[in-house]
Coordinates of C-alpha atoms in Angstrom, one line a residue:
M1 CA 1.8 -5.4 0.1
Q2 CA 2.6 -2.1 1.4
N3 CA 2.3 -1.9 5.2
D4 CA 3.4 1.1 7.3
G5 CA 2.5 -0.2 10.7
E6 CA 6.1 -0.2 11.9
E7 CA 6.0 3.6 11.9
L8 CA 3.1 3.5 14.4
Q9 CA 5.4 1.6 16.8
N10 CA 8.4 3.8 16.2
D11 CA 6.5 7.0 17.0
G12 CA 6.8 6.4 20.7
L13 CA 10.6 6.3 20.6
E14 CA 11.3 10.0 21.2
S15 CA 14.8 10.8 22.4
C16 CA 15.7 11.6 26.0
N17 CA 17.0 15.0 27.1
G18 CA 19.1 14.6 30.3
N19 CA 17.0 12.7 32.8
E20 CA 13.7 13.7 31.2
R21 CA 12.2 11.8 28.3
E22 CA 10.6 13.9 25.6
S23 CA 7.0 13.1 26.2
F24 CA 5.0 11.4 23.5
K25 CA 1.4 10.5 24.0
D26 CA -1.0 8.6 21.8
S27 CA -2.9 11.8 21.9
R28 CA -6.5 11.9 21.0
L29 CA -8.4 14.8 19.5
V30 CA -12.2 15.1 19.1
E31 CA -13.6 15.6 15.7
D32 CA -17.3 15.6 15.0
G33 CA -17.9 14.0 18.4
N34 CA -15.5 11.1 17.7
E35 CA -12.0 10.5 18.9
R36 CA -9.3 10.3 16.4
E37 CA -5.6 9.8 16.6
S38 CA -3.3 12.8 16.2
F39 CA -0.4 12.1 13.9
R40 CA 1.5 15.2 15.1
V41 CA 4.4 14.6 17.4
P42 CA 4.6 17.0 20.4
L43 CA 7.9 19.0 20.6
G44 CA 7.1 21.5 23.3
P45 CA 7.4 25.3 22.9
G46 CA 9.2 25.0 19.5
G47 CA 6.2 23.9 17.6
K48 CA 5.1 20.5 16.2
R49 CA 6.5 18.1 13.7
I50 CA 4.2 17.0 10.9
R51 CA 4.4 13.4 10.0
V52 CA 3.8 12.5 6.3
S53 CA 6.0 9.4 6.4
R54 CA 3.4 6.7 6.7
G55 CA 0.9 5.4 4.3
D56 CA -2.2 5.3 6.6
P57 CA -5.0 5.8 4.1
V58 CA -7.4 7.8 6.2
I59 CA -8.0 10.2 3.2
F60 CA -11.0 8.1 2.3
K61 CA -12.8 8.3 5.7
P62 CA -15.3 11.0 4.7
Y63 CA -16.6 8.8 1.9
W64 CA -17.1 5.8 4.2
T65 CA -18.6 8.0 6.9
K66 CA -21.4 8.7 4.4
M67 CA -21.7 5.0 3.7
S68 CA -21.7 3.9 7.3
E69 CA -25.3 2.6 7.4
E70 CA -24.9 0.6 4.2
C71 CA -21.7 -1.0 5.4
M72 CA -23.0 -2.1 8.8
V73 CA -22.5 -5.8 9.6
E74 CA -24.3 -7.7 12.5
I75 CA -22.4 -10.7 13.9
K76 CA -24.2 -12.7 16.5
G77 CA -22.5 -14.4 19.4
C78 CA -23.2 -17.8 18.1
E79 CA -21.7 -17.2 14.6
L80 CA -18.2 -17.6 13.2
L81 CA -17.0 -20.0 15.9
S82 CA -15.2 -22.5 13.8
Y83 CA -11.6 -22.2 12.3
L84 CA -13.0 -23.7 9.1
S85 CA -14.8 -22.0 6.3
D86 CA -14.7 -24.0 3.1
L87 CA -12.9 -27.4 3.1
R88 CA -13.5 -27.7 -0.7
S89 CA -11.2 -24.7 -1.2
V90 CA -7.4 -24.7 -1.3
C91 CA -7.6 -21.8 1.2
W92 CA -9.9 -23.6 3.6
F93 CA -10.1 -20.6 6.1
M94 CA -11.3 -18.2 3.4
M95 CA -15.0 -17.5 3.5
P96 CA -16.8 -18.1 0.2
E97 CA -18.6 -14.8 0.3
L98 CA -15.2 -13.0 0.5
R99 CA -13.8 -15.0 -2.4
D100 CA -16.8 -14.2 -4.5
A101 CA -16.7 -10.5 -3.5
I102 CA -13.0 -10.3 -4.5
K103 CA -13.7 -11.8 -7.9
R104 CA -16.6 -9.4 -8.4
L105 CA -14.4 -6.4 -7.4
H106 CA -11.7 -7.3 -9.9
A107 CA -14.3 -7.9 -12.6
L108 CA -15.7 -4.4 -12.0
V109 CA -12.3 -2.7 -12.1
G110 CA -10.7 -4.9 -14.7
N111 CA -7.3 -4.9 -13.0
A112 CA -6.6 -8.6 -12.5
E113 CA -7.6 -11.9 -14.0
T114 CA -9.2 -14.2 -11.5
S115 CA -10.7 -17.0 -13.6
D116 CA -9.0 -20.4 -13.2
R117 CA -6.9 -18.9 -10.3
Y118 CA -6.6 -19.7 -6.7
I119 CA -7.3 -16.9 -4.1
V120 CA -5.5 -17.0 -0.8
V121 CA -6.5 -14.6 1.9
G122 CA -4.0 -13.3 4.5
N123 CA -3.7 -11.0 7.4
G124 CA -2.7 -8.1 5.2
S125 CA -0.5 -8.6 2.2
T126 CA 2.6 -8.4 4.4
Q127 CA 1.8 -11.9 5.6
L128 CA 1.1 -13.0 2.1
F129 CA 4.5 -11.7 1.0
Q130 CA 6.2 -13.9 3.5
A131 CA 3.9 -16.8 2.5
A132 CA 4.9 -16.3 -1.1
L133 CA 8.6 -16.3 -0.3
F134 CA 8.1 -19.5 1.6
A135 CA 6.1 -21.2 -1.2
L136 CA 8.4 -20.2 -4.0
S137 CA 11.6 -21.0 -2.1
S138 CA 10.4 -24.3 -0.8
S139 CA 9.5 -25.3 -4.4
S140 CA 13.1 -24.6 -5.6
S141 CA 15.4 -27.4 -6.5
S142 CA 18.4 -25.4 -5.1
D143 CA 19.9 -26.3 -1.7
D144 CA 21.1 -22.8 -1.2
Q145 CA 19.1 -19.8 0.0
I146 CA 17.2 -18.1 -2.8
N147 CA 18.1 -14.4 -3.4
V148 CA 15.2 -12.0 -3.0
V149 CA 15.6 -8.8 -5.0
A150 CA 13.6 -5.7 -6.1
A151 CA 14.5 -2.8 -8.3
A152 CA 15.5 0.4 -6.4
P153 CA 13.8 2.5 -5.3
Y154 CA 12.0 -0.4 -3.7
Y155 CA 9.5 -0.5 -0.9
S156 CA 11.4 0.3 2.3
E157 CA 10.2 -2.8 4.3
Y158 CA 10.9 -5.5 1.8
Q159 CA 14.4 -6.1 3.3
D160 CA 13.2 -6.3 6.9
Q161 CA 10.2 -8.5 6.0
T162 CA 12.5 -10.9 4.1
D163 CA 15.2 -11.1 6.8
I164 CA 13.1 -11.0 10.0
L165 CA 12.5 -14.7 10.2
R166 CA 16.2 -15.5 9.4
S167 CA 15.0 -18.1 7.0
G168 CA 17.3 -20.8 5.8
I169 CA 15.7 -21.0 2.4
Y170 CA 15.7 -17.3 1.2
K171 CA 17.6 -14.0 1.9
W172 CA 17.5 -10.4 0.9
S173 CA 20.0 -9.6 -1.9
G174 CA 19.2 -6.0 -2.8
D175 CA 18.7 -4.1 -6.0
A176 CA 17.3 -6.2 -8.9
M177 CA 19.0 -3.9 -11.4
E178 CA 22.4 -5.0 -10.1
Y179 CA 21.7 -8.7 -9.6
D180 CA 24.2 -10.8 -11.6
K181 CA 24.7 -14.0 -9.6
N182 CA 24.3 -17.3 -11.3
E183 CA 22.0 -18.4 -8.4
A184 CA 18.2 -18.8 -8.0
Y185 CA 16.3 -15.6 -7.2
I186 CA 12.9 -14.2 -6.6
E187 CA 12.2 -10.8 -8.0
V188 CA 9.5 -8.6 -6.4
V189 CA 7.9 -6.4 -9.0
T190 CA 5.9 -3.5 -7.5
S191 CA 3.5 -1.8 -9.9
P192 CA 2.6 1.0 -9.4
N193 CA 5.9 1.3 -7.5
N194 CA 6.1 2.4 -3.9
P195 CA 7.7 4.9 -3.5
D196 CA 7.8 6.6 -6.9
G197 CA 4.5 5.6 -8.5
C198 CA 6.0 4.3 -11.7
M199 CA 4.6 1.2 -13.5
R200 CA 7.1 -1.6 -13.3
G201 CA 8.1 -4.9 -14.9
P202 CA 10.8 -7.4 -14.2
V203 CA 14.4 -6.0 -14.6
V204 CA 16.8 -8.7 -13.7
N205 CA 19.1 -9.4 -16.7
K206 CA 18.5 -13.1 -17.2
K207 CA 21.3 -13.4 -19.8
K208 CA 23.8 -11.8 -17.4
C209 CA 23.0 -14.1 -14.4
G210 CA 22.1 -17.1 -16.5
V211 CA 19.1 -18.1 -14.3
E212 CA 15.4 -18.0 -14.8
G213 CA 13.9 -16.4 -11.7
K214 CA 10.5 -16.5 -10.0
L215 CA 8.3 -13.4 -9.7
I216 CA 6.0 -11.9 -7.1
H217 CA 3.9 -9.0 -8.5
D218 CA 2.9 -6.6 -5.7
L219 CA -0.1 -4.7 -7.1
A220 CA -1.2 -3.0 -3.9
Y221 CA -1.8 0.3 -5.7
Y222 CA -3.1 -0.9 -9.0
W223 CA -6.5 0.7 -8.5
P224 CA -8.1 3.5 -10.5
Q225 CA -7.8 6.2 -7.9
Y226 CA -4.0 6.0 -8.1
T227 CA -3.3 5.0 -11.7
P228 CA -5.0 4.3 -15.1
I229 CA -6.1 0.7 -15.4
T230 CA -4.4 -0.2 -18.7
H231 CA -4.7 -4.0 -18.7
R232 CA -6.0 -7.0 -16.7
A233 CA -2.9 -8.2 -14.9
N234 CA -2.3 -11.9 -15.5
H235 CA 0.8 -12.9 -13.6
D236 CA 1.7 -16.2 -11.8
L237 CA 1.4 -14.7 -8.3
M238 CA -0.2 -11.3 -7.6
L239 CA -0.6 -9.6 -4.2
F240 CA -3.4 -7.1 -3.4
T241 CA -4.4 -5.4 -0.1
F242 CA -7.8 -4.1 1.0
S243 CA -6.1 -1.2 2.9
K244 CA -4.9 0.5 -0.3
C245 CA -8.0 -0.4 -2.3
T246 CA -10.6 1.2 0.0
G247 CA -8.6 2.6 2.9
H248 CA -9.7 0.0 5.4
A249 CA -6.2 -0.7 6.7
G250 CA -7.4 -1.7 10.2
S251 CA -9.3 -4.8 8.8
R252 CA -5.9 -6.4 7.9
I253 CA -7.1 -8.2 4.8
G254 CA -5.0 -9.0 1.8
W255 CA -5.2 -11.6 -0.9
A256 CA -3.0 -13.4 -3.4
I257 CA -4.2 -14.5 -6.8
V258 CA -2.2 -17.5 -7.8
K259 CA -2.0 -19.6 -10.9
D260 CA -0.2 -22.7 -9.6
K261 CA -2.3 -24.9 -7.2
E262 CA 0.8 -26.2 -5.3
I263 CA 2.1 -22.7 -4.7
A264 CA -1.4 -21.7 -3.4
K265 CA -1.4 -24.7 -1.1
K266 CA 2.0 -23.8 0.3
M267 CA 1.0 -20.2 0.9
T268 CA -2.1 -21.5 2.7
K269 CA 0.1 -23.8 4.8
F270 CA 2.3 -20.9 5.8
I271 CA -0.7 -18.8 7.0
Q272 CA -2.1 -21.8 8.8
M273 CA 1.2 -22.3 10.7
S274 CA 1.7 -18.6 11.5
S275 CA -1.9 -17.5 12.4
I276 CA -4.2 -20.5 11.9
G277 CA -6.1 -18.6 9.3
V278 CA -7.6 -15.1 9.1
S279 CA -10.3 -13.4 11.3
K280 CA -13.8 -14.2 10.0
E281 CA -15.0 -10.9 11.5
S282 CA -12.6 -9.1 9.2
Q283 CA -13.5 -11.2 6.2
T284 CA -17.2 -10.6 6.8
R285 CA -16.7 -6.9 7.0
V286 CA -14.6 -6.7 3.9
A287 CA -17.0 -8.8 1.9
K288 CA -19.8 -6.4 2.9
I289 CA -17.9 -3.3 2.0
I290 CA -16.9 -4.7 -1.4
E291 CA -20.6 -5.6 -2.0
V292 CA -21.6 -2.0 -1.2
L293 CA -18.9 -0.6 -3.5
C294 CA -19.8 -2.9 -6.4
D295 CA -23.6 -2.4 -5.9
S296 CA -23.1 1.4 -6.2
Y297 CA -21.7 1.0 -9.7
K298 CA -24.6 -1.4 -10.6
N299 CA -27.1 1.1 -9.3
F300 CA -25.4 4.1 -11.0
K301 CA -26.6 2.7 -14.3
L302 CA -30.1 2.9 -12.8
G303 CA -29.8 6.6 -12.0
S304 CA -27.8 7.1 -8.8
K305 CA -25.3 10.0 -8.4
E306 CA -21.7 9.8 -9.4
S307 CA -20.7 11.2 -6.0
E308 CA -21.8 7.9 -4.6
L309 CA -19.1 6.0 -6.6
F310 CA -16.0 5.3 -4.5
F311 CA -13.3 5.2 -7.2
E312 CA -14.5 8.4 -8.8
H313 CA -14.8 10.1 -5.4
S314 CA -11.3 9.0 -4.3
R315 CA -9.7 9.8 -7.6
R316 CA -10.9 13.4 -7.3
L317 CA -9.4 13.6 -3.8
M318 CA -6.0 12.3 -5.1
K319 CA -6.1 14.6 -8.1
E320 CA -6.8 17.6 -5.9
R321 CA -3.9 16.8 -3.5
W322 CA -1.5 16.3 -6.4
E323 CA -2.5 19.5 -8.1
M324 CA -2.0 21.4 -4.8
L325 CA 1.4 19.8 -4.2
R326 CA 2.6 20.5 -7.8
E327 CA 1.5 24.1 -7.5
V328 CA 3.6 24.6 -4.4
I329 CA 6.6 22.8 -5.8
K330 CA 6.4 24.9 -9.0
Q331 CA 7.0 28.0 -6.8
N332 CA 9.9 26.3 -4.9
S333 CA 13.1 25.7 -6.8
G334 CA 14.5 23.6 -4.0
F335 CA 12.3 20.6 -4.8
S336 CA 11.1 18.6 -7.8
L337 CA 8.6 15.8 -8.5
P338 CA 8.4 13.0 -11.1
K339 CA 6.1 13.6 -14.1
F340 CA 3.6 11.0 -15.3
P341 CA 2.2 10.7 -18.8
R342 CA -1.5 10.7 -19.5
V343 CA -2.7 7.2 -20.3
Y344 CA -6.0 5.7 -21.4
C345 CA -7.8 4.1 -18.5
N346 CA -10.0 1.1 -19.3
F347 CA -12.0 1.7 -16.1
T348 CA -12.9 5.4 -16.7
N349 CA -12.8 5.1 -20.5
E350 CA -10.7 8.3 -20.8
S351 CA -7.1 9.4 -20.8
T352 CA -6.0 10.2 -17.2
E353 CA -2.9 11.0 -15.2
T354 CA -1.3 9.0 -12.4
Y355 CA -1.9 10.2 -8.8
P356 CA 0.2 7.9 -6.6
A357 CA -0.4 7.3 -2.9
F358 CA 3.1 8.7 -2.3
A359 CA 5.1 11.6 -3.7
W360 CA 8.8 10.9 -4.5
L361 CA 10.2 14.3 -3.7
K362 CA 13.7 15.3 -4.7
C363 CA 15.7 18.0 -2.8
T364 CA 17.7 19.9 -5.4
E365 CA 19.6 22.0 -2.8
D366 CA 20.5 19.4 -0.1
E367 CA 22.1 16.0 -0.2
N368 CA 19.8 14.6 2.5
C369 CA 16.1 15.4 1.9
E370 CA 14.8 13.6 5.0
S371 CA 17.2 15.5 7.3
Y372 CA 16.6 18.8 5.5
L373 CA 12.8 18.6 5.8
E374 CA 12.9 17.6 9.5
K375 CA 15.5 20.3 10.5
K376 CA 14.2 23.2 8.4
M377 CA 10.5 22.5 8.4
K378 CA 9.8 19.9 11.1
I379 CA 8.3 17.6 8.5
L380 CA 8.9 13.9 9.0
V381 CA 9.3 11.8 5.8
R382 CA 11.1 8.6 4.8
G383 CA 14.5 9.2 3.2
G384 CA 15.6 7.8 -0.1
S385 CA 18.3 5.6 1.5
R386 CA 15.6 3.5 3.1
F387 CA 14.4 2.6 -0.4
G388 CA 17.8 1.6 -1.6
S389 CA 18.1 5.0 -3.4
D390 CA 19.7 8.4 -3.3
P391 CA 19.2 10.3 0.0
R392 CA 18.4 13.4 -2.0
Y393 CA 15.0 11.8 -2.4
A394 CA 12.2 11.3 0.2
R395 CA 8.8 9.7 0.2
L396 CA 5.8 11.5 1.6
S397 CA 2.3 10.3 2.0
M398 CA -0.6 11.7 -0.1
V399 CA -3.3 9.7 1.7
G400 CA -3.1 11.0 5.3
R401 CA -5.3 13.4 7.2
G402 CA -6.3 16.6 5.4
D403 CA -5.1 19.0 8.0
D404 CA -1.6 17.4 8.2
F405 CA -1.4 17.6 4.4
D406 CA -2.5 21.2 4.4
E407 CA 0.0 22.1 7.0
F408 CA 2.7 20.3 5.0
L409 CA 1.9 22.4 2.0
K410 CA 1.9 25.6 4.1
R411 CA 5.4 24.9 5.4
L412 CA 6.7 24.2 2.0
S413 CA 5.2 27.5 0.8
K414 CA 6.7 29.4 3.7
E415 CA 10.1 28.0 3.0
H416 CA 9.7 29.3 -0.6
L417 CA 8.9 32.8 0.8
K418 CA 12.0 32.7 3.0
D419 CA 14.1 32.0 0.0

């Protein structure tokens, strides 16, 4: 479900000095003739902060630049006028070509079961998360608000996304590991987990609380560039997002794979009432990109180059970044990173390591990693306390722009040399 859009808004909130506000502009730089956004925050004479706090997956842009022609979509002015797409489907605003493309994608990767399931499309998986909370809570026999929990460290926006609507049927209740109420609950299981990249399962102690809870499986990062595909996920309610699958975060497309028809209907109703469906232009674009991605694997068997395969290309990028980061950390005793075992991947047919979209960095010499990195190195990250965890940890993005990542490594290396 993972959405880091709130960071984009918060960027403009620089502090004031006296009567003068520290200027922040949505600065544009020119790269290969095209404008792109600068993620660096101006500070004046003292230098620049490097922001590695958000999960904006622009790392994959070079690949899609090469595939630009193949992914082009033409939409005429007379097309896509209606709200409706397929009245025979539970999710009536979902275009059949997108539904078929999603099923084809999961069949290719082998990461989720789609047969005899209902697919619900949403404006990113953030909207689907709220739709799932609504559907599961309104299906409960309890008159009280259902508790929503996730095991710490949990995604930093779960709490705000749960509480923002001030719902009368559900509420945020914190760490699933500590949940012991004899009350109805929904546990969000994020696997691989954001922020630490670990594979997860449910953790609520059912014997202790005496209640059978409901589950939402957030599988935003269960793709082969981040983690070995060990099984075909087959849960009651699974969330995926196109932004983390291919890097096309701006298209704002996510989908839920749901076993229960009534839950799928209620999720569809929530999206209908909140946005009257999902943009058909976005659906059309995503369906085309998935078609190009899947066709490349089909054509690979006929003699195309491996460099044209998206997951292999993107996995190499993730591996390179993780190897560079680990090499820098190895030389710096002030930080540590989690270790991941090699696991057999059913997609690549080999034993591989995990290369998460985020690094869960621990500061071994300071009690507040976020503050330490900002003050000492002008590196902006998200601190562990935002994830319900120890402030000695911080999350940093591994999927941002290359020059920002390189500068981040350079600053960590310089700090080592100072020591």
